[in-house]
Coordinates of C-alpha atoms in Angstrom, one line a residue:
M1 CA -35.6 8.4 23.0
A2 CA -36.0 12.0 24.2
D3 CA -33.0 14.3 22.9
I4 CA -31.6 16.4 25.5
Q5 CA -32.3 19.6 23.5
A6 CA -35.8 19.1 23.1
Q7 CA -38.6 21.0 24.8
P8 CA -39.9 19.2 27.8
P9 CA -43.0 17.1 28.1
V10 CA -46.3 19.0 29.1
Q11 CA -46.2 19.2 32.9
S12 CA -48.9 17.8 35.0
P13 CA -49.9 19.7 38.1
A14 CA -47.3 17.9 39.9
Q15 CA -44.9 18.7 38.1
A16 CA -45.5 22.7 38.2
P17 CA -42.2 24.8 39.3
A18 CA -41.7 25.9 42.8
S19 CA -43.5 29.1 43.9
G20 CA -41.2 31.7 42.1
Q21 CA -40.5 30.1 39.0
T22 CA -42.1 29.7 35.3
A23 CA -42.4 26.7 33.6
P24 CA -38.6 25.5 32.3
T25 CA -37.6 26.3 29.2
G26 CA -35.7 22.7 29.0
E27 CA -32.8 24.6 26.8
M28 CA -29.8 25.4 28.3
K29 CA -27.6 28.7 26.9
A30 CA -24.4 28.1 24.8
T31 CA -22.1 30.7 26.6
L32 CA -18.8 28.8 27.0
G33 CA -15.5 28.9 25.7
L34 CA -12.6 26.7 25.5
T35 CA -11.1 28.8 28.5
G36 CA -14.7 28.5 30.2
L37 CA -14.6 24.8 29.6
T38 CA -11.5 23.9 30.6
S39 CA -11.1 25.6 33.5
N40 CA -14.4 23.8 34.7
A41 CA -12.7 21.0 34.2
M42 CA -9.4 21.7 35.7
A43 CA -11.0 22.8 38.6
L44 CA -12.6 19.3 39.4
I45 CA -9.0 18.0 38.6
A46 CA -7.7 20.5 41.7
P47 CA -4.1 19.6 42.8
G48 CA -3.9 22.0 45.7
A49 CA -7.4 20.7 47.5
L50 CA -7.1 16.7 46.4
M51 CA -4.1 16.7 47.1
W52 CA -4.3 17.9 50.7
L53 CA -6.5 15.0 50.9
T54 CA -5.4 11.8 48.8
F55 CA -1.7 12.2 50.7
F56 CA -3.4 11.1 54.5
I57 CA -5.4 8.8 52.5
Q58 CA -2.5 7.3 50.8
S59 CA -0.2 7.6 53.8
T60 CA -2.4 5.3 55.5
T61 CA -2.5 2.1 53.3
R62 CA 0.1 0.4 55.5
N63 CA 2.9 -0.6 53.3
T64 CA 2.3 0.9 50.4
G65 CA 3.8 4.6 50.7
P66 CA 6.7 4.0 48.8
A67 CA 4.9 3.9 45.5
M68 CA 2.9 6.7 46.0
W69 CA 4.4 8.5 43.3
M70 CA 4.6 5.8 40.9
G71 CA 0.7 5.1 41.6
I72 CA 0.2 9.0 40.3
V73 CA 1.8 7.9 37.2
G74 CA -0.1 4.7 36.7
A75 CA -3.1 6.7 37.3
V76 CA -2.4 9.2 34.8
V77 CA -1.5 6.7 32.4
L78 CA -5.1 5.0 32.9
C79 CA -7.0 8.4 32.5
L80 CA -5.0 9.5 29.8
S81 CA -6.5 6.5 27.7
I82 CA -9.9 7.2 28.8
A83 CA -9.9 10.9 28.4
V84 CA -9.0 10.1 24.6
C85 CA -12.1 7.9 24.4
Y86 CA -14.2 10.7 26.0
A87 CA -12.4 13.5 23.5
E88 CA -13.3 10.9 20.6
L89 CA -17.1 10.6 21.6
A90 CA -17.2 14.3 22.3
K91 CA -16.6 14.5 18.2
L92 CA -19.5 12.3 17.2
Y93 CA -22.2 13.4 19.6
P94 CA -21.8 16.7 21.4
G95 CA -24.3 17.2 23.7
T96 CA -25.5 17.3 27.6
G97 CA -25.1 13.9 29.6
S98 CA -21.8 13.0 29.1
S99 CA -21.1 9.3 29.1
Y100 CA -25.1 8.5 29.2
Y101 CA -25.9 10.5 26.4
F102 CA -22.8 8.9 24.5
A103 CA -23.6 5.6 25.1
E104 CA -27.4 6.0 23.9
Q105 CA -26.0 7.5 20.5
A106 CA -23.4 4.8 20.1
F107 CA -26.0 1.8 20.0
L108 CA -28.3 3.3 18.2
S109 CA -26.0 4.3 15.2
R110 CA -25.3 0.7 15.0
D111 CA -27.7 -1.8 13.1
R112 CA -26.6 -5.0 15.4
T113 CA -26.9 -3.0 18.9
W114 CA -30.0 -0.8 18.5
R115 CA -32.4 -2.7 20.2
Y116 CA -29.6 -2.6 23.5
A117 CA -29.6 1.7 23.5
R118 CA -31.8 2.0 26.1
I119 CA -30.4 -0.4 28.6
S120 CA -27.1 0.1 27.6
K121 CA -27.5 4.4 28.6
F122 CA -29.4 3.3 31.4
I123 CA -26.5 0.9 33.1
V124 CA -23.8 4.0 32.0
G125 CA -25.5 6.5 33.7
W126 CA -26.6 4.1 36.9
A127 CA -23.0 3.6 37.3
S128 CA -21.9 7.3 36.8
H129 CA -24.0 7.9 39.6
L130 CA -22.4 5.6 41.9
Y131 CA -19.2 8.0 41.1
Y132 CA -21.1 11.3 40.5
W133 CA -23.1 11.3 43.6
I134 CA -20.4 10.1 45.9
Y135 CA -17.5 12.0 44.8
P136 CA -19.0 15.5 46.1
G137 CA -19.5 13.9 49.5
V138 CA -16.1 13.5 49.7
M139 CA -15.2 17.1 49.0
V140 CA -17.5 18.1 51.6
G141 CA -15.9 16.0 54.2
T142 CA -12.2 17.1 53.5
M143 CA -13.6 20.5 53.9
G144 CA -14.7 19.5 57.5
I145 CA -11.3 17.9 58.0
L146 CA -9.3 21.1 56.7
C147 CA -11.7 23.0 58.6
G148 CA -11.2 21.4 61.6
Y149 CA -7.3 21.5 61.0
V150 CA -7.4 25.1 60.7
V151 CA -9.2 25.8 64.0
G152 CA -6.8 22.9 65.7
T153 CA -3.9 25.1 64.7
V154 CA -5.2 28.5 65.3
W155 CA -7.1 27.2 69.0
P156 CA -5.5 24.4 70.0
N157 CA -6.7 24.4 73.1
F158 CA -10.7 24.2 71.2
M159 CA -10.0 21.5 69.1
S160 CA -7.1 18.7 68.0
A161 CA -5.4 19.8 64.7
S162 CA -4.3 16.5 63.9
N163 CA -7.5 14.7 65.1
P164 CA -10.5 17.1 64.4
G165 CA -13.6 16.9 66.4
I166 CA -16.2 14.7 64.5
L167 CA -19.3 16.5 64.7
F168 CA -17.5 19.9 64.0
M169 CA -16.5 18.3 60.7
M170 CA -20.2 16.7 60.1
A171 CA -21.3 20.0 60.9
I172 CA -19.0 22.0 58.4
A173 CA -19.8 19.2 55.4
I174 CA -23.5 20.1 55.6
F175 CA -22.9 23.7 55.6
F176 CA -20.5 23.8 52.7
S177 CA -22.5 21.4 50.6
F178 CA -25.7 23.7 50.6
A179 CA -23.8 26.9 50.0
V180 CA -22.0 25.3 46.9
A181 CA -25.1 23.8 46.0
Y182 CA -26.5 27.3 45.8
I183 CA -23.6 29.0 43.8
A184 CA -24.1 26.0 40.8
H185 CA -27.8 27.1 41.3
R186 CA -27.1 30.3 40.5
G187 CA -25.8 29.4 36.9
I188 CA -22.9 27.7 34.8
N189 CA -21.5 31.4 34.1
S190 CA -20.9 32.5 37.7
S191 CA -19.5 28.8 38.5
T192 CA -17.2 29.5 35.4
S193 CA -15.6 32.7 36.6
I194 CA -15.2 31.7 40.3
N195 CA -13.5 28.1 39.1
F196 CA -11.0 30.0 36.6
A197 CA -9.8 32.4 39.5
I198 CA -9.7 29.7 41.9
N199 CA -7.6 27.9 39.3
V200 CA -4.7 30.0 39.4
I201 CA -4.9 31.1 42.9
Q202 CA -4.4 27.3 44.3
I203 CA -2.1 26.1 41.5
T204 CA 0.5 28.8 42.3
A205 CA 0.3 28.1 46.2
L206 CA 1.0 24.6 45.4
V207 CA 4.1 25.8 42.9
I208 CA 5.8 27.6 45.4
F209 CA 4.9 24.9 48.3
S210 CA 6.8 21.9 46.4
V211 CA 9.5 24.2 45.0
F212 CA 9.6 25.0 49.1
A213 CA 9.7 21.4 50.2
I214 CA 12.8 20.5 47.6
Q215 CA 14.8 23.2 48.6
Y216 CA 14.0 22.0 52.4
R217 CA 15.3 18.9 51.3
L218 CA 18.3 20.2 49.5
H219 CA 19.4 21.9 51.8
H220 CA 19.3 20.1 54.9
P221 CA 21.8 17.0 53.8
P222 CA 21.9 14.2 56.4
G223 CA 23.2 15.3 59.9
S224 CA 22.3 18.7 60.0
V225 CA 20.4 20.7 61.9
A226 CA 16.8 20.8 61.1
Y227 CA 13.0 20.7 62.1
Q228 CA 10.9 18.0 63.7
F229 CA 7.5 18.6 64.0
D230 CA 4.8 18.3 66.6
S231 CA 1.9 16.9 66.2
T232 CA -0.1 18.1 69.5
S233 CA 1.5 21.8 69.2
G234 CA 1.1 22.0 65.4
E235 CA 4.4 23.6 65.6
A236 CA 8.1 22.5 64.4
Y237 CA 11.1 22.5 66.9
Q238 CA 15.0 22.6 66.4
Y239 CA 15.8 20.4 69.0
E240 CA 15.3 16.9 70.4
F241 CA 12.0 16.6 72.8
Q242 CA 12.7 15.3 76.1
T243 CA 10.3 12.0 76.7
T244 CA 9.6 9.9 80.3
P245 CA 8.6 6.4 79.9
V246 CA 4.7 5.2 80.6
T247 CA 3.3 2.2 81.5
T248 CA -0.1 1.6 80.3
P249 CA -1.7 -1.9 82.5
G250 CA -2.7 -4.7 79.4
A251 CA -6.4 -5.1 79.2
N252 CA -7.8 -9.0 79.7
G253 CA -4.4 -10.3 81.3
A254 CA -2.0 -8.8 78.3
P255 CA 1.4 -8.0 79.3
A256 CA 1.8 -4.1 79.8
T257 CA 3.4 -1.4 77.3
T258 CA 5.8 0.9 78.0
V259 CA 6.2 3.8 75.8
D260 CA 8.0 7.3 75.7
T261 CA 5.9 10.1 75.8
I262 CA 6.6 13.4 74.8
V263 CA 6.9 15.4 78.4
R264 CA 5.3 19.0 77.8
D265 CA 4.6 22.4 79.4
A266 CA 1.5 23.9 80.9
N267 CA 0.9 24.9 77.2
G268 CA 1.4 22.1 75.8
V269 CA 4.8 22.8 74.2
P270 CA 6.9 19.8 73.9
L271 CA 10.4 20.6 76.4
P272 CA 13.5 19.8 74.8
K273 CA 16.0 17.3 75.5
L274 CA 19.0 18.7 77.5
D275 CA 22.6 18.0 77.0
A276 CA 25.7 17.5 79.4
H277 CA 25.6 21.3 79.6
N278 CA 22.1 21.7 80.4
L279 CA 21.3 23.5 76.7
P280 CA 18.4 21.7 73.8
T281 CA 20.4 18.8 72.3
P282 CA 19.7 19.9 68.5
F283 CA 18.1 18.1 66.2
H284 CA 19.8 16.5 63.2
I285 CA 17.7 15.2 60.4
S286 CA 18.1 11.6 58.8
Y287 CA 16.6 10.1 55.7
D288 CA 16.6 6.1 56.9
E289 CA 14.2 4.1 54.7
H290 CA 12.5 2.3 57.4
D291 CA 12.6 1.9 61.4
A292 CA 13.2 -0.8 63.7
A293 CA 9.7 -2.5 62.8
G294 CA 10.1 -2.1 58.8
N295 CA 8.0 0.7 58.8
F296 CA 8.5 3.3 55.9
L297 CA 9.6 6.7 56.9
A298 CA 11.4 8.1 53.7
H299 CA 12.9 8.0 50.6
P300 CA 16.6 8.2 50.9
S301 CA 16.9 9.7 47.4
A302 CA 15.0 11.0 44.7
F303 CA 15.2 7.9 42.4
S304 CA 13.5 5.9 45.3
V305 CA 10.6 8.8 45.2
I306 CA 10.0 7.8 41.4
R307 CA 10.8 3.9 41.3
P308 CA 8.1 1.7 42.1
H309 CA 9.5 -0.5 45.2
D310 CA 6.7 -3.3 44.2
W311 CA 3.8 -3.1 41.6
N312 CA 1.1 -4.8 43.9
W313 CA 1.7 -1.0 46.2
V314 CA 1.6 1.0 42.7
F315 CA -1.8 -1.2 42.2
V316 CA -3.0 -0.1 45.3
Q317 CA -1.9 3.5 45.2
V318 CA -3.6 3.5 41.4
T319 CA -7.1 2.7 43.2
I320 CA -6.8 5.8 45.6
A321 CA -5.0 8.3 43.1
I322 CA -7.2 8.3 40.3
L323 CA -9.5 10.1 43.0
I324 CA -7.1 13.4 42.1
L325 CA -7.3 13.1 38.1
V326 CA -11.1 12.3 37.7
G327 CA -13.2 14.9 36.5
F328 CA -11.6 15.6 32.7
E329 CA -14.7 13.8 31.3
S330 CA -16.9 16.2 33.4
V331 CA -16.9 18.9 30.6
T332 CA -18.9 17.0 28.2
T333 CA -21.6 17.2 30.4
M334 CA -21.3 20.7 29.3
G335 CA -22.0 20.5 25.7
G336 CA -25.3 21.8 25.7
E337 CA -23.8 25.1 27.3
A338 CA -20.4 25.3 24.5
K339 CA -20.1 27.4 22.0
N340 CA -18.8 24.8 19.7
A341 CA -18.9 21.8 21.6
K342 CA -17.5 19.6 18.8
R343 CA -14.2 21.4 18.7
D344 CA -13.7 23.1 22.2
V345 CA -15.4 19.9 24.4
P346 CA -12.7 17.1 23.1
I347 CA -9.4 19.5 23.6
A348 CA -11.1 20.7 27.2
V349 CA -11.0 16.9 28.0
L350 CA -7.2 16.2 27.1
A351 CA -6.1 19.8 28.3
S352 CA -7.5 19.8 31.5
L353 CA -6.0 16.4 32.4
L354 CA -2.4 16.8 30.6
I355 CA -2.2 20.4 32.7
Q356 CA -3.3 19.0 36.2
G357 CA -1.9 15.8 35.9
V358 CA 1.3 15.7 34.2
V359 CA 2.4 19.3 35.2
F360 CA 1.2 19.6 38.4
Y361 CA 0.7 16.4 39.9
F362 CA 3.9 14.7 38.6
F363 CA 5.5 17.9 40.5
S364 CA 3.5 18.3 43.8
Y365 CA 3.8 14.7 44.5
F366 CA 7.6 14.3 43.7
A367 CA 8.1 17.5 46.1
S368 CA 6.1 16.3 49.0
N369 CA 7.4 12.6 48.8
Y370 CA 11.1 14.0 48.4
F371 CA 10.7 15.9 51.4
L372 CA 9.7 13.2 54.2
N373 CA 12.6 12.7 56.6
S374 CA 13.1 12.0 60.2
G375 CA 11.3 15.2 61.2
Y376 CA 8.4 14.3 59.4
T377 CA 8.2 10.5 58.4
M378 CA 5.3 8.8 56.6
Q379 CA 4.2 7.3 59.6
S380 CA 3.7 10.7 60.9
A381 CA 1.9 11.6 57.7
A382 CA -0.6 8.7 58.5
G383 CA -1.5 9.9 62.0
S384 CA -2.2 13.5 60.4
A385 CA -5.6 15.1 59.5
A386 CA -3.5 17.1 57.1
P387 CA 0.1 16.3 56.0
I388 CA 0.6 18.6 53.5
G389 CA 0.0 21.2 55.7
D390 CA 2.1 20.2 58.7
M391 CA 4.8 20.3 55.9
M392 CA 4.0 23.9 55.2
V393 CA 4.4 24.6 58.9
I394 CA 7.9 23.0 58.8
V395 CA 9.1 24.6 55.8
G396 CA 7.6 28.0 56.3
D397 CA 9.5 28.2 59.7
A398 CA 12.8 27.4 57.6
I399 CA 12.0 29.9 55.0
F400 CA 10.7 32.7 57.1
G401 CA 12.0 32.1 60.6
Q402 CA 10.3 30.4 63.3
G403 CA 7.1 30.5 64.2
H404 CA 6.1 31.9 60.3
G405 CA 5.4 28.2 59.5
R406 CA 2.1 28.2 60.6
T407 CA 1.2 31.7 58.9
F408 CA 2.8 30.3 55.3
M409 CA 0.3 27.4 56.3
L410 CA -3.0 29.3 57.0
V411 CA -2.2 31.0 53.9
E412 CA -1.9 28.2 51.7
A413 CA -4.4 26.7 53.5
F414 CA -7.1 29.5 52.4
T415 CA -6.3 28.4 48.8
V416 CA -6.6 25.2 49.5
F417 CA -10.5 26.4 51.2
L418 CA -10.8 28.0 47.6
A419 CA -9.9 24.9 45.7
L420 CA -12.2 22.8 47.3
I421 CA -15.1 25.2 47.0
G422 CA -14.3 24.6 42.9
T423 CA -13.8 21.2 43.2
A424 CA -16.9 20.4 44.4
L425 CA -18.9 23.3 42.6
S426 CA -17.6 21.4 39.5
C427 CA -18.5 18.3 40.7
I428 CA -22.3 19.0 41.5
N429 CA -22.4 20.8 38.2
T430 CA -21.3 17.8 36.4
G431 CA -23.4 15.1 38.5
A432 CA -26.6 17.2 38.2
R433 CA -26.3 17.5 34.6
V434 CA -26.1 13.6 34.2
T435 CA -28.9 13.1 36.4
Y436 CA -30.8 16.2 34.3
A437 CA -30.2 14.1 31.3
M438 CA -31.6 10.9 32.4
G439 CA -34.4 13.1 34.3
K440 CA -35.2 14.0 30.8
D441 CA -35.3 10.8 29.5
R442 CA -37.7 9.4 32.2
E443 CA -35.1 7.3 33.2
I444 CA -35.2 9.0 36.6
R445 CA -38.3 9.5 38.1
G446 CA -39.0 13.0 39.7
H447 CA -38.4 16.3 38.1
F448 CA -34.6 15.8 37.6
G449 CA -35.2 16.8 33.9
L450 CA -36.4 20.6 34.7
L451 CA -34.3 23.2 34.6
H452 CA -34.6 26.5 36.6
N453 CA -36.6 29.0 34.1
R454 CA -34.2 31.8 35.0
N455 CA -30.8 30.7 35.8
L456 CA -31.0 27.5 33.2
T457 CA -29.6 25.0 35.7
P458 CA -30.8 21.8 36.4
H459 CA -31.9 23.1 40.3
R460 CA -34.1 20.0 41.6
A461 CA -30.7 17.6 40.6
I462 CA -28.4 20.4 42.3
W463 CA -30.6 20.4 45.4
T464 CA -30.8 16.6 45.9
L465 CA -27.0 15.9 45.0
A466 CA -26.3 18.5 47.8
T467 CA -28.7 16.6 50.4
I468 CA -27.0 13.3 49.7
S469 CA -23.5 15.0 49.7
A470 CA -24.1 16.5 52.9
V471 CA -25.0 12.9 53.7
I472 CA -21.8 11.3 52.5
G473 CA -19.6 13.8 53.5
C474 CA -21.1 13.2 57.6
V475 CA -20.5 9.5 57.2
A476 CA -17.1 10.1 55.6
V477 CA -15.4 12.2 58.6
S478 CA -17.4 9.6 61.0
L479 CA -14.4 7.2 61.3
A480 CA -11.8 9.4 59.1
F481 CA -9.1 8.7 61.6
A482 CA -9.8 5.1 62.0
D483 CA -7.6 1.9 61.0
G484 CA -4.4 2.6 59.8
G485 CA -4.5 5.8 60.9
A486 CA -5.8 5.3 65.0
P487 CA -4.8 7.8 66.6
S488 CA -3.0 6.3 69.9
D489 CA -4.3 6.2 73.0
A490 CA -2.0 9.5 74.2
S491 CA -2.8 11.5 71.4
I492 CA -6.6 10.7 72.0
A493 CA -6.2 11.9 75.7
S494 CA -4.7 15.1 74.2
I495 CA -7.6 15.8 72.6
P496 CA -9.7 18.9 74.2
H497 CA -12.6 17.8 75.8
G498 CA -16.0 18.6 74.4
I499 CA -18.6 17.6 72.4
L500 CA -17.5 19.3 69.4
S501 CA -13.8 18.3 69.7
S502 CA -13.9 14.7 71.4
F503 CA -16.9 13.2 70.8
G504 CA -16.5 10.0 69.0
Y505 CA -12.9 9.2 69.8
T506 CA -12.7 6.1 72.0
T507 CA -8.9 3.7 72.1
H508 CA -6.6 3.4 69.7
D509 CA -7.6 -0.4 69.4
K510 CA -11.0 0.2 68.9
L511 CA -10.8 2.4 66.6
A512 CA -8.2 0.6 64.9
A513 CA -10.6 -2.2 64.5
L514 CA -12.9 -0.2 62.5
P515 CA -13.0 0.5 58.6
N516 CA -11.6 4.1 58.0
S517 CA -14.8 5.7 56.6
L518 CA -13.2 8.4 54.4
L519 CA -10.8 5.8 52.9
T520 CA -14.3 3.9 51.8
V521 CA -16.0 6.0 50.5
T522 CA -13.2 7.2 48.3
L523 CA -12.9 3.7 47.2
A524 CA -16.3 3.6 46.2
S525 CA -16.4 6.8 44.7
N526 CA -13.2 5.4 42.9
F527 CA -15.0 2.3 41.9
G528 CA -17.5 3.9 40.2
T529 CA -15.0 5.5 38.2
F530 CA -13.5 2.7 37.2
L531 CA -17.0 1.1 36.2
L532 CA -17.8 4.1 34.6
Y533 CA -14.6 4.5 32.3
A534 CA -14.8 0.9 31.4
L535 CA -18.2 1.1 30.3
S536 CA -17.5 4.9 28.5
C537 CA -14.4 2.5 26.7
I538 CA -16.9 -0.2 25.4
T539 CA -19.0 2.8 24.1
C540 CA -16.1 4.3 22.2
M541 CA -15.6 0.8 20.4
V542 CA -19.5 0.7 19.5
A543 CA -19.2 4.0 18.3
Y544 CA -16.4 3.7 16.0
H545 CA -17.1 0.4 14.7
K546 CA -16.6 0.7 10.9
H547 CA -17.2 4.2 11.2
E548 CA -15.6 6.3 8.1
K549 CA -13.1 7.9 10.5
Y550 CA -12.1 5.0 12.4
S551 CA -8.5 4.6 13.9
L552 CA -6.9 1.7 15.0
L553 CA -5.1 3.1 17.6
R554 CA -7.7 6.0 19.1
H555 CA -10.6 3.9 18.6
T556 CA -9.5 0.1 19.4
L557 CA -6.3 0.1 21.1
I558 CA -6.4 3.0 23.6
P559 CA -10.1 2.1 24.8
L560 CA -9.1 -1.4 25.2
F561 CA -6.0 -0.7 27.1
G562 CA -8.8 1.6 29.3
L563 CA -11.0 -1.1 29.5
L564 CA -8.8 -3.8 30.4
A565 CA -6.5 -1.3 32.8
S566 CA -10.5 0.2 34.9
I567 CA -11.2 -4.1 34.8
A568 CA -7.7 -4.7 36.8
C569 CA -7.9 -1.9 39.2
M570 CA -11.4 -3.3 40.1
A571 CA -10.2 -6.8 40.8
F572 CA -7.5 -5.4 42.9
Y573 CA -9.8 -4.4 45.1
I574 CA -11.1 -8.1 45.7
I575 CA -7.5 -9.4 45.1
G576 CA -5.2 -7.0 47.2
P577 CA -6.4 -7.7 50.7
Y578 CA -6.0 -11.4 50.3
F579 CA -2.2 -10.7 49.7
N580 CA -2.1 -8.2 52.7
F581 CA -1.4 -5.5 50.0
G582 CA -3.4 -2.5 51.7
T583 CA -5.7 -2.5 54.2
P584 CA -8.5 -5.6 54.4
H585 CA -11.6 -3.8 55.2
E586 CA -12.1 -0.6 52.9
P587 CA -12.0 -2.1 49.7
L588 CA -14.0 -4.8 50.7
L589 CA -16.7 -2.4 51.9
A590 CA -16.6 -0.2 48.8
L591 CA -17.3 -3.5 46.7
A592 CA -20.3 -3.8 48.9
I593 CA -21.7 -0.4 48.6
A594 CA -21.3 -0.9 45.1
A595 CA -23.2 -4.3 44.7
I596 CA -25.7 -2.8 46.3
W597 CA -26.4 0.0 44.3
G598 CA -26.1 -2.3 41.3
L599 CA -28.8 -4.7 42.4
Y600 CA -31.0 -1.7 43.2
G601 CA -30.4 -0.1 39.7
G602 CA -31.6 -3.4 37.9
F603 CA -34.7 -3.5 40.4
Y604 CA -35.3 0.3 39.5
F605 CA -34.7 -0.2 36.0
L606 CA -37.6 -2.3 35.4
T607 CA -39.8 -1.2 37.8
S608 CA -39.5 2.1 36.2
G609 CA -40.1 1.5 33.3
K610 CA -43.0 -0.4 33.7
A611 CA -44.3 2.7 35.4
E612 CA -43.6 4.9 31.9
G613 CA -44.4 1.9 29.9
K614 CA -41.1 1.2 28.5
T615 CA -39.3 -2.4 27.6
A616 CA -35.7 -3.4 28.4
M617 CA -35.1 -3.6 24.6
L618 CA -36.6 -1.0 22.0
Q619 CA -38.7 -2.4 19.5
T620 CA -38.4 0.7 17.1
K621 CA -35.4 2.1 16.4
T622 CA -35.1 5.7 16.8
P623 CA -32.6 8.0 14.6
A624 CA -29.0 8.5 15.8
A625 CA -28.2 12.5 16.6

């Protein structure tokens, strides 16, 4: 076993540093205290950024939307059990590499399992890459959606805010991926300072919005005059919209359909419905739970927000909500850069999750779900690129006056932009360090085990991950508005024409028949997360088996709960679609991606080991660190 703090092997000419660099020392510098460690983990669990993304994804899961808040609770409970395992492992094995390093050390420390040390650490490391290599791609894709939404709001004649241009979002994803990689390449201290400032800004902005959302609901009882949102103009109005019936001929002999379409002026502003006195008819708010077709609209009470509605729905929401909570374990990859790793890393793991998950996510998800009403329903959220942004427009108009909601949203969107930088930065730092640890052990071919001599960062892993993130980000936004989020034909027709704004949008039926690419890559990343967390629970139980500091609660019961919960969530990927819980295409595609990754991993393990002269089972025991 190659100790991750050891000097690197002697370089061959092929391993020589790039131009302008000297040979790397192979050692990371211990500069991070408890605040810095916690700040880096909190940046990855960024409520301001991830809620902007996941509320949209969660709202498109068909009938499971009412259980959104309880899904967050379930995900937090699951993550807390995993966080305890990571904290306990970090006490025993401080170092770079996180669960990859933990697995090796745990199996080496046991007389009956040391032979399995190499294969166990590879399985854990390979599984972690399914999460760490896809997750940044989801974040850069989200940045593309955010920028498209903002551009469409400011320049509606160029871009649709509800359905931004696919090529435009791809361009943003590519640029953002490499821009964040550059910051990560500069060093962990720069990243930490940026993350700390971003945490303060984005949390403050999220709390302000949440307070405004609750205030809006409390000040607008059923029947009162309120705002309704228009997705085309991106504005909220206090009047009923004038509509006209539009009949569309059915395709292939199907009957024609008639839909009420909003009448607009030359600027795309919806015209008001006039009453008997030829005056605009005020919009009166309601909180009906379902429409005539049974689609969920809004929560009639605060209790409705927090109750599960259906436990199967909760499972669906947990499998998505895990995306917004992962990252607490990221700090365990920074043991080599921590001043007091044994003391500070375990605290940072638990503190980051509790602060972001329990304090902020519980509050903000309650506020946004409680806000839903007839002027902006869950169905409205499912058809928008940024439901939280739409809500900000409405509450901004209510608080600051008609027309000022857009300004409020843009200010909040800027904080989301900053939060996405922090999230992507923290994730690339984490993923690159796991890749670096595997490269140091020569479990991954190439030069991933080298550090930049001046910045002491795993630069080769960082730039590789940036490239992968750019590709995945482009895939994520390619069909981000397919399946349950497919826009209507009228919405597609209203998208400004241009290669950057309308390319890729066909018809509602064609998009609805395709899987949602954003949800697919999210679920693939989440499946990798569940798999990694399950393996980490096993690692914790192995590490503390017959250990002098063994605790039944912390080292058996809690890890066992985390293991079973992770397995249950993975199993629901297969079971759920057959019982019509959530969407059927995306979970199965995510499973296919995971299966291909696993099969390739087995092939890679055998071939790379043979090339390095390694056997799958250790022949001699290397003392545990």
